[in-house]
């Protein structure tokens, strides 16, 4: 959960295209306008898309979310969905238990790069390898946003964080972990894609991918994962408005967006 | 009534399988049983020991026996720790093909020893691997801890699918051991002065 | 049903299934492994799930998820594996997910781990320590009942002797009475109705339906554990009434102590045996009652001296407690060593109560 001492500004208009739409109207499953996060944060954009997808696929009364520890945990406070807030990194294991007991439910995880790539890499890889019929969503902003902007396993080379002040150096810190590519390499993964929410096109793309991921689950095809690149201007130490540009300039060269694997697609 | 049996031998002689067959058979006969096993590793040739306790009803026993009222000895190598826990006068069935005559066993005079040439009899029955079952048949016949038919049934249940072809020979071995006791063919030493 | 000769692990598996357990996950580690194997053999027969997880961390979190989704769920391990599970056991205590953890310990050295835990927060884990296979069969079903009664993770402290000894047992479902409903469990059906459910350690709730928040939630939990502490302590005592010396032991050591007590009674020594059946809550009042008038209490446990802390707390300085146990593990590292024998215990008891070698039988 978010236990940062600074109270984030509330209800501010987010000065990026995708997020402005979020502030303008509510998704059906959204019970609050208040996202409890920083201005310019990309997470609420992704939440919004997720809720729309659940609604549009008529999964509202089948969905169970298993949420890790990061700023995105606050989705639990604004969405009318069954939620289990679990331990840092363990959501794919917890979701496995949930899904095996409630096989008719649409079970998804919501995790960050710190949660999934750093703390819980084993859990997501094994869940994918087991072909668990769950949908894992990783909101990748390249930092531990919630704890104030330290380096995660997904921080890109050169990225300045509070624990890589001179930028991530391969010599000192090694290389980032491309979760989507790793998961896609496993036979148990049926659908894998990476998107970004820093542009209108990216928002539309994210929505398509998330839909496809849930369809993969409901069709019983296997594990699905969508890695969504999101903005964290606070943790990146850039002005709010610079978030979307920073994402495309610094993250996207390392993390190309697009579908990586789609077993549902006819050959 | 409650009786304890210590089973000892070296790995590969089937002692654990026999102990389990005995406990299962006693249970099938409507008695209560407890089986505890102790191996010195899974290797062939290592120490293997098991204990079985059988009671008509209300079994009350520790899983590590402080003392025992009977023994089944397939090999003399690990006999000393068994002997140390046997109460005097306890019936002891032993495999004379391997051990030699009962009087060769240290301290045999304290017990009621029954020598069975189990390995030789098993070979004769065409089942050289089933010496443990010969001795088990003899032990059961001597003590009536479990019926021979129940032991045969337990053995049949315990033999893994890939060893099914041994069932008949094992049964022959069990019955041969029992018959040796019934016919009085075993070397029965009732030691004096106990 | 008639009795069958079952290995302890298999008897526990059958008992768990008889109690309605339909989800199990574990990672191999002796002497817990046989329970995992038994569960994986039996669960499919009843339409349940058993997952051979890829770590204890996965296993316990899977069980937590299954418990949160309403199933009777369990996991297990021992030693280091239980150490890895502590974070999730604490989490289940704090977010109130019932599950059963089968700790098939390598001996008795994990008393502190079981009763103090290595998780975080103000929580306790009710722990039953059976003395043998037959009691483990009953405890297994009782644990599922208690987990649901209190919406809490609960543990069984077994060991090699419980896991591996075979006994003739008759496993049948035991009715422990009514239980609260499980309307809190997540099945996904409440989404979009304004009444979606939440399981959250911080209990903050939604903006439109705020929860109590961590302060109130955790105080309530502390109250719940205090209630459990009062209501669920269990013990067994043997010939303590007129005992000058009371020997306290737990788990599979208990019957050995009873045996020695019986022997020493025959020799005219006024000794008794006391066994906490629940390690937490420790039966403090019962121990003080059983040993309050004794000359001394002897604590026998096969470790360096762990439970003795609880014994001393219970005795409140009114009766002196002497440690007569010790570290003892067999060459396999899987089970208690030679200190867990009648002869060794007998001599330690006699030493402690001052019966000289010449006066011994
Ligand atoms: C076991 C454990 N370690 C550390 C933490 C502290 N923690 C809370 S949130 C967080 C960072 C989460 O980063 P990420 O998943 O990338 O989410 P973000 O806040 O960036 O969206 C950390 C390290 C924790 N809650 N639990
Ligand atoms: S710290 Fe980053 S991820 Fe967290 S709310 Fe702020 S912008 Fe979003
Ligand atoms: Mg992050």
PDB file of N, CA and C and ligand atoms in Angstrom, chain A residues 43 69-72 88 112-115 119 141 143-147, chain C residues 87, ligand 1:
ATOM      1  N   UNK A  43      -0.296   5.516 -13.460  1.00  0.00           N
ATOM      2  CA  UNK A  43      -1.071   4.374 -12.957  1.00  0.00           C
ATOM      3  C   UNK A  43      -2.580   4.552 -13.099  1.00  0.00           C
ATOM      4  N   UNK A  69       2.258  -4.569  -3.746  1.00  0.00           N
ATOM      5  CA  UNK A  69       2.606  -3.371  -2.973  1.00  0.00           C
ATOM      6  C   UNK A  69       3.282  -2.344  -3.856  1.00  0.00           C
ATOM      7  N   UNK A  70       2.639  -1.220  -4.032  1.00  0.00           N
ATOM      8  CA  UNK A  70       3.195  -0.122  -4.804  1.00  0.00           C
ATOM      9  C   UNK A  70       2.151   0.969  -4.837  1.00  0.00           C
ATOM     10  N   UNK A  71       2.435   2.016  -5.547  1.00  0.00           N
ATOM     11  CA  UNK A  71       1.460   3.112  -5.579  1.00  0.00           C
ATOM     12  C   UNK A  71       0.115   2.642  -6.135  1.00  0.00           C
ATOM     13  N   UNK A  72       0.152   1.699  -7.076  1.00  0.00           N
ATOM     14  CA  UNK A  72      -1.073   1.179  -7.708  1.00  0.00           C
ATOM     15  C   UNK A  72      -1.981   0.447  -6.723  1.00  0.00           C
ATOM     16  N   UNK A  88       4.115  -8.207  -1.109  1.00  0.00           N
ATOM     17  CA  UNK A  88       4.976  -7.678  -2.161  1.00  0.00           C
ATOM     18  C   UNK A  88       5.569  -8.820  -3.001  1.00  0.00           C
ATOM     19  N   UNK A 112       3.696  -3.869  -9.801  1.00  0.00           N
ATOM     20  CA  UNK A 112       4.614  -2.916 -10.413  1.00  0.00           C
ATOM     21  C   UNK A 112       5.880  -3.623 -10.852  1.00  0.00           C
ATOM     22  N   UNK A 113       6.819  -2.828 -11.366  1.00  0.00           N
ATOM     23  CA  UNK A 113       8.089  -3.434 -11.761  1.00  0.00           C
ATOM     24  C   UNK A 113       8.885  -3.846 -10.514  1.00  0.00           C
ATOM     25  N   UNK A 114       8.790  -3.044  -9.462  1.00  0.00           N
ATOM     26  CA  UNK A 114       9.464  -3.451  -8.229  1.00  0.00           C
ATOM     27  C   UNK A 114       8.842  -4.727  -7.700  1.00  0.00           C
ATOM     28  N   UNK A 115       7.545  -4.763  -7.751  1.00  0.00           N
ATOM     29  CA  UNK A 115       6.803  -5.903  -7.220  1.00  0.00           C
ATOM     30  C   UNK A 115       7.061  -7.169  -8.054  1.00  0.00           C
ATOM     31  N   UNK A 119      11.017  -8.062  -6.620  1.00  0.00           N
ATOM     32  CA  UNK A 119      10.675  -8.938  -5.491  1.00  0.00           C
ATOM     33  C   UNK A 119      10.075 -10.271  -5.927  1.00  0.00           C
ATOM     34  N   UNK A 141       7.124   1.405 -14.250  1.00  0.00           N
ATOM     35  CA  UNK A 141       7.595   2.788 -14.319  1.00  0.00           C
ATOM     36  C   UNK A 141       9.090   2.868 -14.019  1.00  0.00           C
ATOM     37  N   UNK A 143      10.882   2.329 -11.514  1.00  0.00           N
ATOM     38  CA  UNK A 143      11.352   2.690 -10.163  1.00  0.00           C
ATOM     39  C   UNK A 143      10.431   2.097  -9.100  1.00  0.00           C
ATOM     40  N   UNK A 144      10.933   2.067  -7.896  1.00  0.00           N
ATOM     41  CA  UNK A 144      10.068   1.853  -6.744  1.00  0.00           C
ATOM     42  C   UNK A 144       9.435   3.214  -6.462  1.00  0.00           C
ATOM     43  N   UNK A 145       8.268   3.470  -7.056  1.00  0.00           N
ATOM     44  CA  UNK A 145       7.647   4.769  -6.850  1.00  0.00           C
ATOM     45  C   UNK A 145       7.238   4.973  -5.400  1.00  0.00           C
ATOM     46  N   UNK A 146       6.626   3.968  -4.856  1.00  0.00           N
ATOM     47  CA  UNK A 146       6.023   4.091  -3.529  1.00  0.00           C
ATOM     48  C   UNK A 146       7.044   4.401  -2.437  1.00  0.00           C
ATOM     49  N   UNK A 147       8.250   3.875  -2.600  1.00  0.00           N
ATOM     50  CA  UNK A 147       9.258   4.118  -1.563  1.00  0.00           C
ATOM     51  C   UNK A 147      10.150   5.307  -1.911  1.00  0.00           C
TER      52      UNK A 147
ATOM     53  N   UNK C  87       6.422 -14.689   6.536  1.00  0.00           N
ATOM     54  CA  UNK C  87       5.845 -13.429   6.086  1.00  0.00           C
ATOM     55  C   UNK C  87       4.366 -13.614   5.738  1.00  0.00           C
TER      56      UNK C  87
HETATM   57  C1  LIG D   1       8.611  -7.402   1.531  1.00  0.00           C
HETATM   58  C2  LIG D   1       8.516  -5.968   1.273  1.00  0.00           C
HETATM   59  N1  LIG D   1       9.630  -5.270   0.947  1.00  0.00           N
HETATM   60  C3  LIG D   1       9.550  -3.952   0.714  1.00  0.00           C
HETATM   61  C4  LIG D   1       8.348  -3.325   0.807  1.00  0.00           C
HETATM   62  C5  LIG D   1       8.294  -1.834   0.620  1.00  0.00           C
HETATM   63  N2  LIG D   1       7.684  -1.433  -0.623  1.00  0.00           N
HETATM   64  C6  LIG D   1       6.415  -1.039  -0.657  1.00  0.00           C
HETATM   65  S1  LIG D   1       5.963  -0.518  -2.152  1.00  0.00           S
HETATM   66  C7  LIG D   1       7.504  -0.800  -2.763  1.00  0.00           C
HETATM   67  C8  LIG D   1       7.884  -0.424  -4.150  1.00  0.00           C
HETATM   68  C9  LIG D   1       6.960  -0.881  -5.126  1.00  0.00           C
HETATM   69  O1  LIG D   1       7.491  -0.619  -6.377  1.00  0.00           O
HETATM   70  P1  LIG D   1       6.656  -0.965  -7.646  1.00  0.00           P
HETATM   71  O2  LIG D   1       6.091  -2.296  -7.514  1.00  0.00           O
HETATM   72  O3  LIG D   1       7.494  -0.697  -8.828  1.00  0.00           O
HETATM   73  O4  LIG D   1       5.432   0.036  -7.559  1.00  0.00           O
HETATM   74  P2  LIG D   1       5.340   1.582  -7.854  1.00  0.00           P
HETATM   75  O5  LIG D   1       5.176   2.228  -6.531  1.00  0.00           O
HETATM   76  O6  LIG D   1       6.559   1.993  -8.563  1.00  0.00           O
HETATM   77  O7  LIG D   1       4.143   1.716  -8.683  1.00  0.00           O
HETATM   78  C10 LIG D   1       8.330  -1.324  -1.811  1.00  0.00           C
HETATM   79  C11 LIG D   1       9.750  -1.680  -2.044  1.00  0.00           C
HETATM   80  C12 LIG D   1       7.215  -4.070   1.144  1.00  0.00           C
HETATM   81  N3  LIG D   1       6.000  -3.533   1.273  1.00  0.00           N
HETATM   82  N4  LIG D   1       7.327  -5.380   1.371  1.00  0.00           N
END
